[in-house]
Short mmCIF file of C-alpha atoms in Angstrom, two decimals:
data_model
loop_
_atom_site.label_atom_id
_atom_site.label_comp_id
_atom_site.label_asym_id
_atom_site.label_seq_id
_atom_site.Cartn_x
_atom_site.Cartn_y
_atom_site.Cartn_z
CA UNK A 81 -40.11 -23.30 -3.60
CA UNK A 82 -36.01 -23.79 -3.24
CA UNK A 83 -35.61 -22.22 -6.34
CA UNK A 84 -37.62 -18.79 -5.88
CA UNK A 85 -35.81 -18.23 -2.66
CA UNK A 86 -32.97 -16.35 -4.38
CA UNK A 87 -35.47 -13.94 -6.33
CA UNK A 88 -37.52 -13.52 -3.05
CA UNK A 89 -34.26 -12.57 -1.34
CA UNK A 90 -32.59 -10.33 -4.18
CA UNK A 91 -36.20 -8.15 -4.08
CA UNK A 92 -36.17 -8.03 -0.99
CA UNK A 93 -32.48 -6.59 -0.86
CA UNK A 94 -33.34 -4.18 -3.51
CA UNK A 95 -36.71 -2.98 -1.74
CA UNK A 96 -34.47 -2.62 1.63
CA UNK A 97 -31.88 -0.33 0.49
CA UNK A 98 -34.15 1.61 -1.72
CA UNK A 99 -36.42 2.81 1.22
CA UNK A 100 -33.11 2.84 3.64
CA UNK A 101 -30.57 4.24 1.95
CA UNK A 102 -31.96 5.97 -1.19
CA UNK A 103 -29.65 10.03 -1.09
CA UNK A 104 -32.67 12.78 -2.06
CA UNK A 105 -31.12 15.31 -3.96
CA UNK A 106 -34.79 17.34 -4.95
CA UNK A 107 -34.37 20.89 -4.26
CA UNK A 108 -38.11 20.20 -3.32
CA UNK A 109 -38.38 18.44 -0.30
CA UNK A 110 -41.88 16.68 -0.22
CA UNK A 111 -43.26 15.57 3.02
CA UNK A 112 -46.96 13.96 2.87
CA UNK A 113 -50.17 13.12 4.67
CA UNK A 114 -53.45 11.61 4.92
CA UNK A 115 -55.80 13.40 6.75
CA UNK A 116 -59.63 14.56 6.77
CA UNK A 117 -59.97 17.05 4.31
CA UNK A 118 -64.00 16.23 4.03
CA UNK A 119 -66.29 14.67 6.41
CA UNK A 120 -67.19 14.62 9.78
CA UNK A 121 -64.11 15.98 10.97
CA UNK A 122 -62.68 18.17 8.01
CA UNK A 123 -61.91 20.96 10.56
CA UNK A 124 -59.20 18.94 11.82
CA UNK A 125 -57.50 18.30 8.61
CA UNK A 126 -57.87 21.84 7.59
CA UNK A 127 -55.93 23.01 10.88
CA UNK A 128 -53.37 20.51 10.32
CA UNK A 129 -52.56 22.10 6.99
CA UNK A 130 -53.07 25.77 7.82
CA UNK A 131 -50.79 25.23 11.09
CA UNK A 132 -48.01 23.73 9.32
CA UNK A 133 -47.88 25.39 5.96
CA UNK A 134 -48.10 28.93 8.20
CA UNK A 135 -44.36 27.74 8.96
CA UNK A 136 -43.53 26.00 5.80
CA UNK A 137 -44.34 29.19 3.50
CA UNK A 138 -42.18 31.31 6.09
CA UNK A 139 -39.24 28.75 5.64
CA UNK A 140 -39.45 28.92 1.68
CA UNK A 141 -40.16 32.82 2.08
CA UNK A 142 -36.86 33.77 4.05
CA UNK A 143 -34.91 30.83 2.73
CA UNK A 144 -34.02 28.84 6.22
CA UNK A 145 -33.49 25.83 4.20
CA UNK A 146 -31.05 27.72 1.60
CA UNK A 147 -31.45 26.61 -1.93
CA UNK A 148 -34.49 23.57 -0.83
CA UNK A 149 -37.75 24.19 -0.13
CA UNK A 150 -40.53 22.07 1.46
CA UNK A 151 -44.01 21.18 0.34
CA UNK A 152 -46.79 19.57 2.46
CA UNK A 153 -48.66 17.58 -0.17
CA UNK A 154 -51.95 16.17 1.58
CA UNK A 155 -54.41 13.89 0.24
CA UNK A 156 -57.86 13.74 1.53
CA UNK A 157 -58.96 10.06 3.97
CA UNK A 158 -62.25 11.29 5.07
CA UNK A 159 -61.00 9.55 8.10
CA UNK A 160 -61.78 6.34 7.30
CA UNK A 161 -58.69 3.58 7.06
CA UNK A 162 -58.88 1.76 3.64
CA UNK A 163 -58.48 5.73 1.96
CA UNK A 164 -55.77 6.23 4.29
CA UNK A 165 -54.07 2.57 2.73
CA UNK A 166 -54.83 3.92 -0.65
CA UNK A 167 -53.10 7.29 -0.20
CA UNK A 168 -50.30 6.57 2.12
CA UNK A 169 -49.32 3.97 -0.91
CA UNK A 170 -49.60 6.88 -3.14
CA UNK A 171 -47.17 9.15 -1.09
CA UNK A 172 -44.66 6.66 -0.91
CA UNK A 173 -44.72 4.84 -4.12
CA UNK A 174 -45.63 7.19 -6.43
CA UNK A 175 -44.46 10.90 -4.87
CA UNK A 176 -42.13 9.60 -3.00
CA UNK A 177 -42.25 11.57 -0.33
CA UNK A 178 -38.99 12.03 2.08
CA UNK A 179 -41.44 11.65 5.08
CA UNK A 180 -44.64 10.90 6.13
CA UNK A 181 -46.16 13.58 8.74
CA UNK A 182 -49.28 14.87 10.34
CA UNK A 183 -51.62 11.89 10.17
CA UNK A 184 -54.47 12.44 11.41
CA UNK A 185 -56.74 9.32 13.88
CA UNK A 186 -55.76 6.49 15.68
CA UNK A 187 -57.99 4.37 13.61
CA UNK A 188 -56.59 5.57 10.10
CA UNK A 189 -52.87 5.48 11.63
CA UNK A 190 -52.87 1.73 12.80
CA UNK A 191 -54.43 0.57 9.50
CA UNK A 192 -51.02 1.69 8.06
CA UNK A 193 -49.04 0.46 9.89
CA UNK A 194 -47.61 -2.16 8.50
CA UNK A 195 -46.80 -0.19 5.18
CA UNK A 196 -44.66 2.39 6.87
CA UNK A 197 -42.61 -0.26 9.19
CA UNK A 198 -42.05 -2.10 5.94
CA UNK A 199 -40.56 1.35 4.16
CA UNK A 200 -38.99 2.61 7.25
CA UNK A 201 -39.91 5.73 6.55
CA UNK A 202 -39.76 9.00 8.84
CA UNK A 203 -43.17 8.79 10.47
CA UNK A 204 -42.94 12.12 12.84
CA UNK A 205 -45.82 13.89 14.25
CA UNK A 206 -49.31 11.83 13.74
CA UNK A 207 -52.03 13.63 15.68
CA UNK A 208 -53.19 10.48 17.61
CA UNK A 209 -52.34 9.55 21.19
CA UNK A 210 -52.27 5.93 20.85
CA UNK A 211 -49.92 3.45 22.89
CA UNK A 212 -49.25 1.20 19.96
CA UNK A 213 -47.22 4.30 18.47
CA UNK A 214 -45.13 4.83 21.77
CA UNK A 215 -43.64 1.09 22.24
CA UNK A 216 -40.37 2.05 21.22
CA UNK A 217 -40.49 -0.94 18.88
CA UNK A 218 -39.52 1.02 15.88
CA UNK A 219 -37.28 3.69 15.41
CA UNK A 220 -38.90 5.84 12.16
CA UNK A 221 -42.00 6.44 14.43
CA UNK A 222 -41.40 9.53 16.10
CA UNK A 223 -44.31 11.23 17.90
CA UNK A 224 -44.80 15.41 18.64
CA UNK A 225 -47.55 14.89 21.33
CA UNK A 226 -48.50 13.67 24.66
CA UNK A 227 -50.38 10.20 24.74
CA UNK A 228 -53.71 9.98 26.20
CA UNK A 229 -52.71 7.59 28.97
CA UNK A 230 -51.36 11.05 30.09
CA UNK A 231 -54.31 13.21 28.61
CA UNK A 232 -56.52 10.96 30.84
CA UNK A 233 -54.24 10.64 33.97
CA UNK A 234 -54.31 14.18 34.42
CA UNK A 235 -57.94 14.37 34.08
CA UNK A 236 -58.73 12.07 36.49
CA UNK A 237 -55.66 13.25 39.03
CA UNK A 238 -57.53 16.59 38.70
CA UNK A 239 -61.49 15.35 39.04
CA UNK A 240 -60.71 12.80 41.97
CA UNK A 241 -57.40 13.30 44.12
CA UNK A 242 -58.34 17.20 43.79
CA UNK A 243 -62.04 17.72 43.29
CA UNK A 244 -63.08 14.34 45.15
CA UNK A 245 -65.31 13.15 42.33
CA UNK A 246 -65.75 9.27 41.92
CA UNK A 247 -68.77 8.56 39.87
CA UNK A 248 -67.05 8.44 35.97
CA UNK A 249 -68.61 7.52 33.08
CA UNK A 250 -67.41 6.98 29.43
CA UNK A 251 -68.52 8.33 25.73
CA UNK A 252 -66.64 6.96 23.54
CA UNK A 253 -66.01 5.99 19.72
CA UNK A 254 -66.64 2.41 18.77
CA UNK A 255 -63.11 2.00 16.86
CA UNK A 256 -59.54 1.99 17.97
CA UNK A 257 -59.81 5.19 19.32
CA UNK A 258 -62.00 4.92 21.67
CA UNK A 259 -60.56 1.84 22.64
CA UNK A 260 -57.32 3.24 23.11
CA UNK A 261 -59.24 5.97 25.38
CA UNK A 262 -61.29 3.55 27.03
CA UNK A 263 -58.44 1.29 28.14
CA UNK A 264 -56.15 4.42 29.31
CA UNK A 265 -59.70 5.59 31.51
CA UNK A 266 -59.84 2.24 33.12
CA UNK A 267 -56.09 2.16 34.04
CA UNK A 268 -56.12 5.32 35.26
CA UNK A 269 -59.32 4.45 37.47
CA UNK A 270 -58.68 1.33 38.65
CA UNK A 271 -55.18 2.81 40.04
CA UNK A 272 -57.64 4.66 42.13
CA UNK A 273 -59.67 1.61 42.80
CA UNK A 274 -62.37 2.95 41.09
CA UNK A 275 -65.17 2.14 39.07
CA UNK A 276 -66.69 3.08 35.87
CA UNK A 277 -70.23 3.20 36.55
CA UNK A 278 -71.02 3.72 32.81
CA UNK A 279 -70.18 3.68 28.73
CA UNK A 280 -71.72 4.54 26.03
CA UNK A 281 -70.35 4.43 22.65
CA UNK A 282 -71.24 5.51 18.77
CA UNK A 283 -70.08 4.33 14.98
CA UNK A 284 -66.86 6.54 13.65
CA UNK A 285 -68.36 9.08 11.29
CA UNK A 286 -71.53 9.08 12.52
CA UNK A 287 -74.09 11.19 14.68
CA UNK A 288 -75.79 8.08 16.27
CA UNK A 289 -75.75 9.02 19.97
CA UNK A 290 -78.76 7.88 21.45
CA UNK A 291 -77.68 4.61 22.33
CA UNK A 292 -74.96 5.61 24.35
CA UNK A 293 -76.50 8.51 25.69
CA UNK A 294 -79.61 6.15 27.08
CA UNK A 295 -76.78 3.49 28.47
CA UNK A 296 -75.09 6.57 30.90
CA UNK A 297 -78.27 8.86 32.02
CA UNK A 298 -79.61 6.50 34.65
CA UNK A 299 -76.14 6.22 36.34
CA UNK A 300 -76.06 9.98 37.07
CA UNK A 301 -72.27 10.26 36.66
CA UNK A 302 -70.63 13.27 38.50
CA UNK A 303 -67.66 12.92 35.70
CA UNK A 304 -67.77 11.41 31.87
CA UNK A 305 -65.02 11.27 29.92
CA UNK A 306 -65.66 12.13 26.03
CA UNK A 307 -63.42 10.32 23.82
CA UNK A 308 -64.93 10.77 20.60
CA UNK A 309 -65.02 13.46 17.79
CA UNK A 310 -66.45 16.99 18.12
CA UNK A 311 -69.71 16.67 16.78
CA UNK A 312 -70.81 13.90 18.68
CA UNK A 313 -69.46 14.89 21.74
CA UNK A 314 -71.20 18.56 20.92
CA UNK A 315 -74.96 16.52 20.29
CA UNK A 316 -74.36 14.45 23.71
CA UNK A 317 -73.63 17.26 25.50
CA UNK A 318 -76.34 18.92 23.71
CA UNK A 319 -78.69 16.34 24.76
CA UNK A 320 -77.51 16.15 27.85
CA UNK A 321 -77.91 19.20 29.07
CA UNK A 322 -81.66 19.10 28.93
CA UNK A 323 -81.77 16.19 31.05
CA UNK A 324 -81.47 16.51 34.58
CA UNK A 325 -79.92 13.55 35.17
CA UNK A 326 -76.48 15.56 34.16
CA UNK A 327 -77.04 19.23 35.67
CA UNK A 328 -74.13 18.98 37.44
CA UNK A 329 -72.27 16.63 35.22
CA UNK A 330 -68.52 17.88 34.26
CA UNK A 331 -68.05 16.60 30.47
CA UNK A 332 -64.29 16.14 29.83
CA UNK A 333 -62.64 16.49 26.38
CA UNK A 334 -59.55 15.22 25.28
CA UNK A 335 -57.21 16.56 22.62
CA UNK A 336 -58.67 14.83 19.26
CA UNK A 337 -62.06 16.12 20.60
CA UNK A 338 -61.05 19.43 18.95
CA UNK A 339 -61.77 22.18 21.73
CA UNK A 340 -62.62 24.88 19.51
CA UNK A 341 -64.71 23.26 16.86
CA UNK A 342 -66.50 21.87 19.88
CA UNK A 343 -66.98 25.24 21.58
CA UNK A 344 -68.26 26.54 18.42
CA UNK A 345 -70.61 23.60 17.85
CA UNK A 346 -72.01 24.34 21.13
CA UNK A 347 -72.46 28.00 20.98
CA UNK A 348 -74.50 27.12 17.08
CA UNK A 349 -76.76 24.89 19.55
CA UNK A 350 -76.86 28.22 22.34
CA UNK A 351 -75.51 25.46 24.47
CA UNK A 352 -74.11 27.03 27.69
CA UNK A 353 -70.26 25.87 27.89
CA UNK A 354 -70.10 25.78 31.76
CA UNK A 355 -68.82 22.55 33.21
CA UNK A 356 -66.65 21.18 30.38
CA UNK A 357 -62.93 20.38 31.00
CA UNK A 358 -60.78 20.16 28.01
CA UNK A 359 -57.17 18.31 28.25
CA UNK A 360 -54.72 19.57 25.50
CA UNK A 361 -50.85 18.90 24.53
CA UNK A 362 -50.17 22.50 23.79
CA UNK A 363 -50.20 25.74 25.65
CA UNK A 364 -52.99 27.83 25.12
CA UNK A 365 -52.74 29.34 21.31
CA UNK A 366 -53.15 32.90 22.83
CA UNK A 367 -50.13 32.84 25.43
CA UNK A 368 -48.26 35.18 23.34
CA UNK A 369 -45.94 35.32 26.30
CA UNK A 370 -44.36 32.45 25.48
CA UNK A 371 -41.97 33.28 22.26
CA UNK A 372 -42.50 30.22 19.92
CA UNK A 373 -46.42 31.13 20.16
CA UNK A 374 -45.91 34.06 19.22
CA UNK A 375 -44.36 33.40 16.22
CA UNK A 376 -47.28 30.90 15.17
CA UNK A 377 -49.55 34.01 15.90
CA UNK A 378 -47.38 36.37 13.92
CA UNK A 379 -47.50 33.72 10.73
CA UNK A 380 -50.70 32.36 11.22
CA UNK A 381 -52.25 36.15 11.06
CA UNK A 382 -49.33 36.45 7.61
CA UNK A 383 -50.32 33.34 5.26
CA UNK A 384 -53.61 32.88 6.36
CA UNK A 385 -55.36 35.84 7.96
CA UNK A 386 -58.89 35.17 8.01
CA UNK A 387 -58.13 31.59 9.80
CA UNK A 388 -59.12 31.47 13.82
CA UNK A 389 -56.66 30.48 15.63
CA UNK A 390 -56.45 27.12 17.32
CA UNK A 391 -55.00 24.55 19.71
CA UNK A 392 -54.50 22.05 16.35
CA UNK A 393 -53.12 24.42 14.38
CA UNK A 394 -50.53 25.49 17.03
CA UNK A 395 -49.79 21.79 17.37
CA UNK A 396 -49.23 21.63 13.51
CA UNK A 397 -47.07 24.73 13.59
CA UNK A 398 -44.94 23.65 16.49
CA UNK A 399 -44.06 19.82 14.94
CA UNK A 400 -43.78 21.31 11.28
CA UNK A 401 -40.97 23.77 13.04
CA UNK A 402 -39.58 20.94 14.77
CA UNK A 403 -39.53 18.91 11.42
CA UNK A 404 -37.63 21.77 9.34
CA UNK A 405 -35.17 21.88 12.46
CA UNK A 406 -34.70 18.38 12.00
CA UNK A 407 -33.75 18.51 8.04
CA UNK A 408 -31.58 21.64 8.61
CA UNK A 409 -29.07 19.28 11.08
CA UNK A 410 -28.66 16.48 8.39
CA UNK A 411 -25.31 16.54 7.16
CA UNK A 412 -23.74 15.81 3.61
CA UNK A 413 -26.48 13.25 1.80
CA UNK A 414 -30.03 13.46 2.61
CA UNK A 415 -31.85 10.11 3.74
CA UNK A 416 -34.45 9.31 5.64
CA UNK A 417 -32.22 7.24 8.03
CA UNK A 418 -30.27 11.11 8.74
CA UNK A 419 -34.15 12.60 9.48
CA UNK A 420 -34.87 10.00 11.46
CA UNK A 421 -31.83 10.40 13.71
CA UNK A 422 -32.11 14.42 13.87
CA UNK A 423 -35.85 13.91 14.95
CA UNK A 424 -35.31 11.63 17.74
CA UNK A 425 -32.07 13.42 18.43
CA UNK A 426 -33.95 17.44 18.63
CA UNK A 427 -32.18 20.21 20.91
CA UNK A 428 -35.01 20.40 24.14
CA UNK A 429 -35.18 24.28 23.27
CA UNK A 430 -35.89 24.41 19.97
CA UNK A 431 -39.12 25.56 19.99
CA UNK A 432 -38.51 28.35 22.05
CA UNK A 433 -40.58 28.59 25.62
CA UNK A 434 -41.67 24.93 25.31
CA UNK A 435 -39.14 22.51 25.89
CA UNK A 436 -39.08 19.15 24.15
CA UNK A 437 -37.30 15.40 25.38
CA UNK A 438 -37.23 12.39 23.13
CA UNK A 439 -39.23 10.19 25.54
CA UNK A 440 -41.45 7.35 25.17
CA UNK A 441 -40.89 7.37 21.27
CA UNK A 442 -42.77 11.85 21.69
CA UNK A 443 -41.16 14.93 22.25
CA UNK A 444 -43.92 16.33 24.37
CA UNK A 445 -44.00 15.41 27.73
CA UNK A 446 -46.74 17.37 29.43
CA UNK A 447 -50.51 17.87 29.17
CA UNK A 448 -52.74 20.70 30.49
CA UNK A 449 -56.26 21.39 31.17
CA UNK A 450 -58.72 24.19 30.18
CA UNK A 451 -61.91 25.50 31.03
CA UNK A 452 -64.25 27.93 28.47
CA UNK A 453 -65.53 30.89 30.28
CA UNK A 454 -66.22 34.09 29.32
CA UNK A 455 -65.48 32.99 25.65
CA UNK A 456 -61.99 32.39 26.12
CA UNK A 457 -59.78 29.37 27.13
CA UNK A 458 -58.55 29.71 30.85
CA UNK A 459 -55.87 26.87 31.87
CA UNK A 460 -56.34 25.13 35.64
CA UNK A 461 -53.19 25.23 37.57
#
């Protein structure tokens, strides 16, 4: 055992200063991702990409990084974890990629880690909420969005300090999502010293409500909180709505729900959309008042025209920006130790009309709430 410490220690050198120090000289700059291309939840994945290469084929267009220009190379999960182990090995080890960045799921993101605290690699913008990503334990993970321990607060600020509603409920995915959800609802309620008078939860990738939908009827909940994907959440409200056990239940969606696939689920079913609440991280994709939206209309409706326009693709667009901005401030050799610095280090107006702060391991400090009426997202002050 003595005697295979050195070689244990000399790969272990080498495999250090490889990931932390290796100079990428590429005119191509590669950044990668796993994400749902197919599957339950492909719309996600597809907004991810069409958000972020709207701003990518700009920058390589007009030249903003010079002589370099940057590829998002994506590999489908399906969102399920071991594919998201198989390809994140891929990106590192065999494209070696300068940075990992829009992941997509809590579950799928926490199965990895482990690889990408090993390679220290630039880990910026995974589309999960999750408090295991914000414990400021390690300095390559560098989130764009609000967490849902503040997605959920300000759901439940709203419904009970300002709407007086105390009967909540929970639908939620049986996985480390959900749980991540779940724990952030009961913090949030038992601040209030409230109770949850009912869950219900389903199998990731899957349609198999009924369960959880037969485990919250009877406790006619004024409030439940949906933390799950968009097409179960669509069939429970669905299925709800012809029971009058919920006719005057609010349903409230948070981000990963995806608002507009949801709202388009719904209207497929003729569902009526009154009475759902849905928390984002992002302003409202059609405030064209604010500048940097603008400019996510203006490219969205350039590279891909016939694409709708969305909250996750404006979330995509805005970190992707961010990420450019990042890799334009690195100075003399590029390294993923540089990225990592000009990421956590961002100017607060960079994307300009929505300012950023390096807080709590995210840049995004804020969440806000919408309604659907009159087919068109309206915020709640």
């Amino acid at each position: 055992m003595l005697k295979r410490t050195p070689i244990i220690l000399f790969i272990f050198i080498i495999f250090y200063f490889y990931f932390k120090s290796e100079v990428y000289t590429q005119n191509t700059i590669i950044v990668g991702s796993s994400l749902p291309k197919t599957g339950i939840i492909k719309s996600w994945g597809e907004s991810v990409i069409f958000g972020a290469n709207s701003y990518f084929k700009y920058v390589n267009d007009v030249k903003l990084l010079g002589n370099k220009k940057i590829e998002f190379l994506t590999y489908d999960d399906k969102y399920e974890p071991e594919l998201t182990i198989d390809n994140t090995n891929k990106l590192l080890f065999s494209d070696k990629v300068f940075a990992l960045f829009g992941f997509v799921g809590t579950p799928t993101v926490k199965s990895i880690l482990p690889i990408v605290r090993d390679a220290e690699v630039p880990f910026f913008a995974p589309f999960t909420g999750a408090s295991f990503l914000r414990d400021n334990q390690n300095k390559n993970f560098i989130n764009f969005r609000s967490s849902y321990d503040e997605e959920i607060e300000s759901l439940i600020y709203y419904l009970h300090n300002k709407k007086s509603l105390n009967k909540f409920a929970v639908f939620y995915q049986n996985d480390d999502y959900g749980e991540e959800g779940y724990v952030s609802l009961l913090k949030s309620l038992k601040s209030r010293k409230l109770p949850l008078v009912a869950e219900g939860s389903y199998k990731r990738n899957t349609l198999s409500i009924t369960h959880a939908f037969n485990e919250i009827k009877d406790a006619k909940p004024e409030v439940i909180i949906m933390i799950g994907a968009y097409k179960p959440n669509s069939l429970f409200i669905k299925k709800a709505k012809e029971n009058k056990n919920f006719k005057n239940t609010i349903f409230c969606n948070i981000s990963f729900g995806d608002a507009n696939a949801m709202v388009k689920e719904l209207k497929f079913y003729n569902v009526n959309t009154s009475n759902l609440i849905f928390s984002q991280v992002v302003p409202s994709y059609t405030q064209d008042s604010i500048p940097v939206i603008k400019e996510y209309q203006t490219l969205m409706k350039k590279y891909y025209p016939d694409v709708e326009l969305g909250f996750i693709s404006l979330e995509s667009f805005l970190s992707a920006k961010v990420l450019v901005n990042a890799i334009s401030r690195i100075e003399d050799d590029r390294t993923r130790e540089k990225l990592i610095f000009t990421l956590r280090t961002s100017p607060s107006d960079v994307l300009d009309g929505i300012n950023i702060r390096f807080n709590h391991s995210q840049l995004l400090n804020k969440t806000y709430l919408f309604k659907y009426v009159d087919n068109q997202f309206i915020e709640i002050k």
